[in-house]
Coordinates of C-alpha atoms in Angstrom, one line a residue:
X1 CA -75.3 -94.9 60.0
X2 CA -71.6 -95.7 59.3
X3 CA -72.3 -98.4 56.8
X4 CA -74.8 -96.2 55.2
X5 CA -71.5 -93.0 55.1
X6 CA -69.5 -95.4 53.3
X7 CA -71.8 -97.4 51.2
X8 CA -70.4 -96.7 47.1
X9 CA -67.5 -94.7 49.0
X10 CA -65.3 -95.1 45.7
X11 CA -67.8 -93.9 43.7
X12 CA -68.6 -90.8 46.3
X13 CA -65.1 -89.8 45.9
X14 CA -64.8 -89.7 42.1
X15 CA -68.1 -87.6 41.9
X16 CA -66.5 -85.2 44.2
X17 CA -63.3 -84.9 42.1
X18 CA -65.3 -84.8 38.8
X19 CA -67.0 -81.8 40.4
X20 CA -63.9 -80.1 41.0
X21 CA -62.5 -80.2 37.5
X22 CA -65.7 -79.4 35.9
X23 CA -65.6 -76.4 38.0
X24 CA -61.9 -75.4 37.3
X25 CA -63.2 -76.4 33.5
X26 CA -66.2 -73.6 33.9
X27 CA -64.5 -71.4 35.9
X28 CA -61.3 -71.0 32.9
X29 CA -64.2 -70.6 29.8
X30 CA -65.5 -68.0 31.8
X31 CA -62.8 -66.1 33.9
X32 CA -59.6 -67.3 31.7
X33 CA -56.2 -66.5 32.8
X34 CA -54.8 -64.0 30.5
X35 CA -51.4 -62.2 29.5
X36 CA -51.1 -58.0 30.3
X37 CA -48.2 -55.8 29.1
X38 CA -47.5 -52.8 30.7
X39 CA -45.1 -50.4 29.4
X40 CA -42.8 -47.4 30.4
X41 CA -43.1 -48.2 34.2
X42 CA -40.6 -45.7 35.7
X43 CA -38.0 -47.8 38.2
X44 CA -37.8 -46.0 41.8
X45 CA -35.0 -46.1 43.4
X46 CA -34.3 -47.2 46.8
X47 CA -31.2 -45.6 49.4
X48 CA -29.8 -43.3 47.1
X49 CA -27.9 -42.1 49.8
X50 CA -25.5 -44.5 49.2
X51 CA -23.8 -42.9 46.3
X52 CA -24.8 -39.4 47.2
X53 CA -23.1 -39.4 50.7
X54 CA -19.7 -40.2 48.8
X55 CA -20.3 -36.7 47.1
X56 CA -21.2 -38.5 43.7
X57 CA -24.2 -38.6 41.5
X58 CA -24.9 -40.9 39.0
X59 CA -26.9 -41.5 35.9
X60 CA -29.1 -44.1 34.9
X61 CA -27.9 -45.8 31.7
X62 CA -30.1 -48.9 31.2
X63 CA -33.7 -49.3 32.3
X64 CA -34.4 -45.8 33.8
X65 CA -38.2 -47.7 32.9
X66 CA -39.4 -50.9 32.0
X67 CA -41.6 -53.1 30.0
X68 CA -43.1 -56.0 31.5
X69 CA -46.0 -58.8 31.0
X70 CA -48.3 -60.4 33.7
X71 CA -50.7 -62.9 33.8
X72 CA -54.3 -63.1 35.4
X73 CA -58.0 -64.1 35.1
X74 CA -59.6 -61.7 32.9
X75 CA -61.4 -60.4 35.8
X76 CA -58.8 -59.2 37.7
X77 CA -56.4 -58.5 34.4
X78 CA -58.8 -55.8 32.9
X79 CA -58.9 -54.0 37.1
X80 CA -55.2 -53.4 36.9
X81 CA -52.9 -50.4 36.0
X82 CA -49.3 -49.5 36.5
X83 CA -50.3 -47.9 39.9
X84 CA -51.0 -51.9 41.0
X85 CA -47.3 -52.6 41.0
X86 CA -44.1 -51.5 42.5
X87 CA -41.0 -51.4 41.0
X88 CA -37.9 -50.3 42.7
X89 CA -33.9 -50.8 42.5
X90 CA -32.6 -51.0 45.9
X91 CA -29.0 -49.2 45.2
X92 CA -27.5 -50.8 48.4
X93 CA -27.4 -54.0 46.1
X94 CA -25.2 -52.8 43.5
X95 CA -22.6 -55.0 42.0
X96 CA -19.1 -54.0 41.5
X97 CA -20.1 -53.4 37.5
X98 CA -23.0 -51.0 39.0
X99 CA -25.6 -52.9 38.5
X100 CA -28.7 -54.2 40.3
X101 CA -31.5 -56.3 40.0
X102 CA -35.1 -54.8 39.2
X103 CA -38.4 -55.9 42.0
X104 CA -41.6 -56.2 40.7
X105 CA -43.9 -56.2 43.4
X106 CA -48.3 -56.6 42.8
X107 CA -49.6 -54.2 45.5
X108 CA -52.8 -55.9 45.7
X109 CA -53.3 -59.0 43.9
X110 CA -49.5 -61.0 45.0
X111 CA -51.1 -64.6 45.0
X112 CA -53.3 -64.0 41.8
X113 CA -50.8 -62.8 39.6
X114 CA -47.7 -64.0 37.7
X115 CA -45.1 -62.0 36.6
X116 CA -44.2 -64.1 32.9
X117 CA -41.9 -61.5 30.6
X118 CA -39.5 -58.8 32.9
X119 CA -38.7 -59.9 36.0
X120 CA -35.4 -60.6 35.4
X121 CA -34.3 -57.1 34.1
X122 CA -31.6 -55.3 35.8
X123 CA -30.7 -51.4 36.0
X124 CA -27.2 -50.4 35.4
X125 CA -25.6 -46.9 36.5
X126 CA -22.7 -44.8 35.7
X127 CA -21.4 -42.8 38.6
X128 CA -19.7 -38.9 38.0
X129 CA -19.1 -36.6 40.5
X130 CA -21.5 -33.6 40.9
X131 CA -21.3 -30.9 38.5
X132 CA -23.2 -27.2 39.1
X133 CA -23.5 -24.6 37.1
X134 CA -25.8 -21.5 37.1
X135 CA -28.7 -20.4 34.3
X136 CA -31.1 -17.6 34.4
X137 CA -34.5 -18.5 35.5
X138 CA -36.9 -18.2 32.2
X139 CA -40.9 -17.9 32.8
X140 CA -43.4 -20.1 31.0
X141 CA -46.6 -18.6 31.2
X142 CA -49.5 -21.6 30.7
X143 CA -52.7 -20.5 29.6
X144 CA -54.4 -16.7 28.6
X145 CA -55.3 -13.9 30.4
X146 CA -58.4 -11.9 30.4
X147 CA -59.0 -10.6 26.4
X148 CA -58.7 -6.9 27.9
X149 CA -54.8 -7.3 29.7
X150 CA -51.6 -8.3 28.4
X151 CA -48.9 -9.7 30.8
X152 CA -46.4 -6.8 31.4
X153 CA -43.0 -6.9 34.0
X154 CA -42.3 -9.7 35.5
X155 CA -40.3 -10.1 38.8
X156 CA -38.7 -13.5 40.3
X157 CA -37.1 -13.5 43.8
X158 CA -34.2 -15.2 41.9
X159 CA -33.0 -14.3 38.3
X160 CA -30.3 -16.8 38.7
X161 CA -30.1 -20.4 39.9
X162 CA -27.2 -23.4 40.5
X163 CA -28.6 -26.4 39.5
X164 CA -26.2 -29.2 40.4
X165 CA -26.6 -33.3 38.9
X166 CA -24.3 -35.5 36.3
X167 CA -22.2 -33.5 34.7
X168 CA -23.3 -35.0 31.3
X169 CA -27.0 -33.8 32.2
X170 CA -25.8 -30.2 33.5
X171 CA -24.1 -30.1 29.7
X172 CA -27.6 -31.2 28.4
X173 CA -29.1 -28.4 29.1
X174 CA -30.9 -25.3 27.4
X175 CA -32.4 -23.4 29.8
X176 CA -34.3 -23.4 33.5
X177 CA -37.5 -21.9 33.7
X178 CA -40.5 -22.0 36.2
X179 CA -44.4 -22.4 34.5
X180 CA -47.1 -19.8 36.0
X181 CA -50.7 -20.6 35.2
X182 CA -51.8 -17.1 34.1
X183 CA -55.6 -18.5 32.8
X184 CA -58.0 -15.9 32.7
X185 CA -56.1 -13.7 35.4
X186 CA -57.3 -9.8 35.4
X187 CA -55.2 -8.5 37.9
X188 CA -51.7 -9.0 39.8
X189 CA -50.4 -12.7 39.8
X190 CA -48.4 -14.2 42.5
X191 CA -47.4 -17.6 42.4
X192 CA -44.4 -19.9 43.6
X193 CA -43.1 -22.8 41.3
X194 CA -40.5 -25.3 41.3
X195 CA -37.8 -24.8 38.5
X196 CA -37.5 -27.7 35.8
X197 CA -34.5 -27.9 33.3
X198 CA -34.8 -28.5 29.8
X199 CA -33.2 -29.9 27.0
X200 CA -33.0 -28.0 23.2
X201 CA -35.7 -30.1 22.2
X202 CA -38.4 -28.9 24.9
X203 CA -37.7 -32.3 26.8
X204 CA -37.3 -31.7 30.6
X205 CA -34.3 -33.4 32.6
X206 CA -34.6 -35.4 35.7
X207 CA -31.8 -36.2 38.4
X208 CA -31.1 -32.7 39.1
X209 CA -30.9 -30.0 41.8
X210 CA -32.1 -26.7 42.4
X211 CA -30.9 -23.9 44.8
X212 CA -33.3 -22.5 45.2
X213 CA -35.6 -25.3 44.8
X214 CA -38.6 -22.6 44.6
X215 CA -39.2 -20.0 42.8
X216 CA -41.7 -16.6 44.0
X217 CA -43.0 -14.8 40.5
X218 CA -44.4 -11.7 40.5
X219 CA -46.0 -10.9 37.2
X220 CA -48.0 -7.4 36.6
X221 CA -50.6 -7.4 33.9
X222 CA -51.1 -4.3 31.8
X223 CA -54.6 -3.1 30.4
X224 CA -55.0 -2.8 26.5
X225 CA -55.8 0.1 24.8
X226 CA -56.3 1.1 20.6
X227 CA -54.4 4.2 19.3
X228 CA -54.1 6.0 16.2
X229 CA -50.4 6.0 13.9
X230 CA -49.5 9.2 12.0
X231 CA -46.4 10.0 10.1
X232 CA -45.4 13.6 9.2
X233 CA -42.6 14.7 7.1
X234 CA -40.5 18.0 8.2
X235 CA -38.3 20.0 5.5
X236 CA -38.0 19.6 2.1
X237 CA -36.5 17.3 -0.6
X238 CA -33.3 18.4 -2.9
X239 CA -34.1 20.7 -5.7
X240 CA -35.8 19.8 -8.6
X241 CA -37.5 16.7 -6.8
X242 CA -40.9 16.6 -4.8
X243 CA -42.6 14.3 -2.8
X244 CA -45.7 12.7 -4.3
X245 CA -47.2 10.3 -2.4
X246 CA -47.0 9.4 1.7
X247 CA -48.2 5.5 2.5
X248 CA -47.7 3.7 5.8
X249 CA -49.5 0.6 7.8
X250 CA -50.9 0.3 10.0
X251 CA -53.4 2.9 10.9
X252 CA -53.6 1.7 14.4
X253 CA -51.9 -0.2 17.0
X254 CA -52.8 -1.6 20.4
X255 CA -50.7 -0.3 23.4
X256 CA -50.6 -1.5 26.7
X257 CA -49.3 0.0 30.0
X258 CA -50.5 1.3 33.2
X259 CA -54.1 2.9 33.9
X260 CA -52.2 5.8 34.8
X261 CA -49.7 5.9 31.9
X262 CA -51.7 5.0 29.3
X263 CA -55.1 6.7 30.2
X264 CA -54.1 10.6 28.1
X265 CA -52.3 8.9 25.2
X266 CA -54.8 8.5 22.3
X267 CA -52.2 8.5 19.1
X268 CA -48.8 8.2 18.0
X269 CA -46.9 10.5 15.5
X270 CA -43.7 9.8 13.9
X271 CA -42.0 12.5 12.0
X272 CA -39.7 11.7 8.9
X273 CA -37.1 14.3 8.1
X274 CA -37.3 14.7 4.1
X275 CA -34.9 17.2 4.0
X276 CA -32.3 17.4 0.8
X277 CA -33.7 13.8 -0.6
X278 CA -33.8 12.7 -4.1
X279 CA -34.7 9.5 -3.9
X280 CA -38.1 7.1 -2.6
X281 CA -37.5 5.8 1.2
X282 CA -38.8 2.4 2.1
X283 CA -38.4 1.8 5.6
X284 CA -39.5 0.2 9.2
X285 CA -40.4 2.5 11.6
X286 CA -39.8 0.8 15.4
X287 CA -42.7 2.4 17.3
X288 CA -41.9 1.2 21.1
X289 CA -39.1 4.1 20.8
X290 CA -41.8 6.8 20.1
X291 CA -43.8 5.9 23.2
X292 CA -43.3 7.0 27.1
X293 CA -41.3 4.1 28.9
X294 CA -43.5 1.8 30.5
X295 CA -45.8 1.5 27.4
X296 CA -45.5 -1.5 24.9
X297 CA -46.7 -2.3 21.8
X298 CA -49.5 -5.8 21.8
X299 CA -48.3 -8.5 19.4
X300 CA -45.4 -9.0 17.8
X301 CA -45.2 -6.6 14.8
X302 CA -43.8 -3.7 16.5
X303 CA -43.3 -1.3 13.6
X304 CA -45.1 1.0 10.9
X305 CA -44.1 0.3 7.4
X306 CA -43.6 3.9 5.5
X307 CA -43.2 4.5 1.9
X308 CA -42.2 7.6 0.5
X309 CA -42.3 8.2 -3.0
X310 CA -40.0 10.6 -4.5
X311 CA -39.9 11.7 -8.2
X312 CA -37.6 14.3 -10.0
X313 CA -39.4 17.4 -11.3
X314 CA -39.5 18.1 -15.7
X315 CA -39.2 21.4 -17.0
X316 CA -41.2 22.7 -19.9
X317 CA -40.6 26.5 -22.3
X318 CA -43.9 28.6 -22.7
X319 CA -43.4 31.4 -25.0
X320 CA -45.6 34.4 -23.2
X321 CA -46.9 37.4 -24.9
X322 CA -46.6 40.8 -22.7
X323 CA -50.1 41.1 -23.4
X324 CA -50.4 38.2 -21.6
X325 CA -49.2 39.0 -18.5
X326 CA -52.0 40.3 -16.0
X327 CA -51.5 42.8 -13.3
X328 CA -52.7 42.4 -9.6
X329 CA -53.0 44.8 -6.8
X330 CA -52.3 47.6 -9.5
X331 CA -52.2 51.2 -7.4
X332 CA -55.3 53.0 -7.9
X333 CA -54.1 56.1 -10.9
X334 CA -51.0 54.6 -12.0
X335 CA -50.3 53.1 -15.7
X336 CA -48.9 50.1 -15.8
X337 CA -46.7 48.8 -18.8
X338 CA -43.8 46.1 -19.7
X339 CA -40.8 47.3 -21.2
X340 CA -39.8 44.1 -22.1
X341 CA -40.2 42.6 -25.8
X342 CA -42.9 40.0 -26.3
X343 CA -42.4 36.9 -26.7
X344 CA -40.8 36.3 -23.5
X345 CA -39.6 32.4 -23.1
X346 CA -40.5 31.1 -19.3
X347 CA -39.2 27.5 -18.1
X348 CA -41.9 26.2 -16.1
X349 CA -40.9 23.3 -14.0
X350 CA -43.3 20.0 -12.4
X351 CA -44.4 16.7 -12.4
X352 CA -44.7 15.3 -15.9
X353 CA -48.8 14.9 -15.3
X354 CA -48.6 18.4 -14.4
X355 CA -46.4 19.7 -17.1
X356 CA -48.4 18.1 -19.6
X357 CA -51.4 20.6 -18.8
X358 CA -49.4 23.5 -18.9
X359 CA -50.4 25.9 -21.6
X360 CA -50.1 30.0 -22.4
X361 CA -53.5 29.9 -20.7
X362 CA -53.3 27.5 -18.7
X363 CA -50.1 29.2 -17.1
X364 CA -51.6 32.9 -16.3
X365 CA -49.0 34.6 -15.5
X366 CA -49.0 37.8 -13.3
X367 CA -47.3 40.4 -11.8
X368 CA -47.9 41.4 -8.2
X369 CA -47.5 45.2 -7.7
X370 CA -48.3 45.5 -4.5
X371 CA -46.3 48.3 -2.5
X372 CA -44.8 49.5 -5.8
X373 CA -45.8 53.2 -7.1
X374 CA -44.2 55.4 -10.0
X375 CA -40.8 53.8 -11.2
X376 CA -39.5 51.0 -13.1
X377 CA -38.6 47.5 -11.1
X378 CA -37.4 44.3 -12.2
X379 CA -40.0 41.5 -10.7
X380 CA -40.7 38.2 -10.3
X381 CA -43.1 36.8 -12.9
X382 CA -45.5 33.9 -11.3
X383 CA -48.8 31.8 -12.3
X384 CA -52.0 31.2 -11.5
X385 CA -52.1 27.8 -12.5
X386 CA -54.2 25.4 -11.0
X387 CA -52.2 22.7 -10.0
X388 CA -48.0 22.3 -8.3
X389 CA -45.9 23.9 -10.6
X390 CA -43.0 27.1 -10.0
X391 CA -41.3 29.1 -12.8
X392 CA -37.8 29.0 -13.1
X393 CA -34.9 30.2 -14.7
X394 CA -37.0 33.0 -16.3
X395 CA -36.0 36.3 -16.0
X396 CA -37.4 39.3 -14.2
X397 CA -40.0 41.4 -15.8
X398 CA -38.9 44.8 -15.9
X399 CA -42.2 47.1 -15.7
X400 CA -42.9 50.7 -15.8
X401 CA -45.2 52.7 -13.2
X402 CA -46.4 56.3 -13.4
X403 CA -49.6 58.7 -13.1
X404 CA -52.3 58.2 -15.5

C-alpha cells in the first residue's frame, strides 16, 4: 500500500500544482480582479469633543469628502456601494498643524478587497471660536395642496432662532428656514421640522447649531373662491372735458379666506374719483386693500389695471331761426311768441364725432314752458339732439306769454 502511495510521487505532486494554476488561470478569465472608484464619500468624524469641550468649533478645510479606488473580483466589485465602507477621521489624532489621517475601512469584504488610489489622504482643519447669531425662521412649503385651498397664516412656535458654528459659516449665511410637506393637504397642517441654514445660492450649510433645534408649524389653509371686479367713477371731470371710454382687467379674480369670511362676498367694486380731471388716467389698482382683512387675493398679480380715457370737448355755431325753435308743455290758451330777432347764433359744444352730426335739424331746439303763464321771461334754450351734446354760451331766449 505504501509503495503503491508513493509510486510516480514526483509526478503526483506536479499534477497537483498544475491543477492549482490552471484553476487560479480559470478562475481570473472568469471572475478577474478589477479597479472601482467611488467618489464624494463624506469623511465622519470621530471624538469631536475634543475641540468642542475647549469652547471651539472648527471647519473642515481639506477633504470634508473623498475620492477613492479599490480593487476586487468582478463579482464582488459590481455588489459594492459607498455604504460598504467606512471612512472616519479620529480628531483625537490631530497633529500640531491640525491635521489627521483618513481610515478607510471595507465593512464586509476586508480580506477581498484592496484599497489602490486614497488611502493615504489626510483631513486638515482650521479651529475658530463659536460664533451665534439669530435669523428669522423662513417656511419652505414642499409640494401642492388640494386644487380647491390655498395656504393661508402661518404660525411657528419660534419666529427667531440662534444658530451657533464657525464664524466664517454663521457669515455665510442667507437665511434659516424649516420645509413642511404640504402635498395634497385639505385641511389644517401641523408638523415639526428641524431648521437647516442656507447659503445665497440655495446651498445648505453643515457644522452648525440650532436653538431650538425643532421647529412646531402651524399652517391654516384657506378655501378658494371666484368673484366679480367692477370699477365705478364718482363726480365729474373739469369743464369742457368728458369721459369717453372706462377699460379695466381683469373681470374676475380668485379670493381666498375663511368659510365664514368669504362665504357672502360675491364681487369687488372700486370706485375712481374723476372729479375736476382733464387728462386720461392709467393706473394699478391694489385690490387686497378693498377687501375685509383676512381675505387675500390667489396668485401673484394682485391688482386691476384701469384706463380712463379723457378727451377735451369742441364747440360748434348753429345759426337758428325763431321759427325754429319748438315749444313744450305750452299752457293750454296761451300764445306763445319769441321777441327775439332770428337768426340767433347758439355754440353747441361735444365730442368732435358728435359735433360733426350737429345740424339746424339735427339740433331741435326747444323751449320748456312749464310752470310759466302770461308774461315775458328770459329762458334757457336746449336740444333734442340725439346724442351727448349741451349748449353753451348762448344767450337766453326772451319769450312772450298771454291769452289767446
Amino acid at each position: 500500500m505504501k509503495e503503491k502511495l508513493t509510486r510516480n510521487l514526483g509526478t503526483k505532486i506536479l499534477s497537483f500544482f498544475l491543477s492549482v494554476i490552471l484553476w487560479l488561470m480559470i478562475t481570473n478569465l472568469e471572475d478577474p480582479v478589477v479597479p472601482r472608484e467611488f467618489k464624494d464619500v463624506p469623511v465622519t468624524l470621530l471624538n469631536r469633543r475634543v475641540i468642542e469641550s475647549a469652547q471651539e468649533t472648527f471647519d473642515i478645510t481639506e477633504n470634508e469628502t473623498i475620492n477613492f479606488t479599490v480593487r476586487a473580483r468582478r463579482s464582488i466589485r459590481d455588489k459594492l456601494t459607498k455604504e460598504d465602507f467606512r471612512v472616519t477621521a479620529n480628531l483625537e489624532h490631530l497633529n500640531e498643524f491640525d491635521v489627521v489621517d483618513i481610515k478607510i475601512e471595507s465593512l464586509d469584504y476586508e480580506d477581498e478587497i484592496k484599497i489602490t488610489e486614497g488611502d493615504d489622504l489626510k483631513l486638515s482643519i482650521v479651529r475658530e471660536k463659536v460664533f451665534e447669531d439669530s435669523f428669522r425662521v423662513d417656511v419652505i412649503e414642499k409640494g401642492e395642496v388640494s386644487d380647491d385651498y390655498v395656504i393661508g397664516d402661518i404660525t411657528l412656535d419660534h419666529n427667531m432662532i440662534f444658530v451657533s458654528g464657525p464664524k466664517s459659516r454663521v457669515d455665510r449665511i442667507d437665511k434659516v428656514a424649516v420645509e413642511v410637506d404640504v402635498d395634497n393637504a385639505s385641511g389644517q397642517i401641523y408638523r415639526r421640522a428641524n431648521p437647516k441654514a442656507y447659503d445665497e445660492e440655495g446651498n445648505e450649510i453643515d457644522q452648525l447649531s440650532f436653538g431650538p433645534s425643532v421647529i412646531y408649524i402651524t399652517i391654516n389653509l384657506f378655501k378658494k373662491k371666484e368673484i366679480e371686479v367692477d370699477v365705478k367713477t364718482s363726480g365729474h371731470p373739469a369743464y369742457g372735458h368728458a369721459v369717453t371710454n372706462v377699460e379695466f382687467v381683469p373681470k374676475t379674480i380668485t379670493i381666498a379666506g375663511a368659510d365664514e369670511v368669504i362665504a357672502d362676498i360675491e364681487s369687488i367694486t372700486y370706485t375712481e374719483d374723476i372729479s375736476r380731471i382733464k387728462e386720461s388716467v392709467s393706473k394699478s389698482i391694489d385690490l387686497e386693500e378693498e377687501l375685509p382683512s383676512g381675505v387675500i387675493i390667489v396668485g401673484d398679480d394682485k391688482t386691476v389695471a384701469l384706463n380712463i380715457t379723457v378727451e377735451k370737448l369742441e364747440t360748434k355755431s348753429i345759426d337758428v331761426m325763431t321759427s325754429d325753435i319748438a315749444f313744450k308743455n305750452k299752457p293750454p290758451g296761451q300764445n306763445v311768441y319769441i321777441t327775439m330777432a332770428s337768426p340767433i347764433k347758439v355754440k353747441v359744444m361735444g365730442l368732435k364725432k358728435e359735433l360733426g352730426s350737429v345740424t339746424k335739424g339735427t339740433l331741435k331746439p326747444y323751449l320748456d314752458l312749464s310752470g310759466y303763464r302770461d308774461g315775458t321771461y328770459s329762458l334757457e334754450l336746449k336740444s333734442g339732439f340725439d346724442g351727448d351734446i349741451s349748449i353753451v354760451d348762448t344767450p337766453r331766449i326772451t319769450v312772450h306769454l298771454g291769452n289767446n
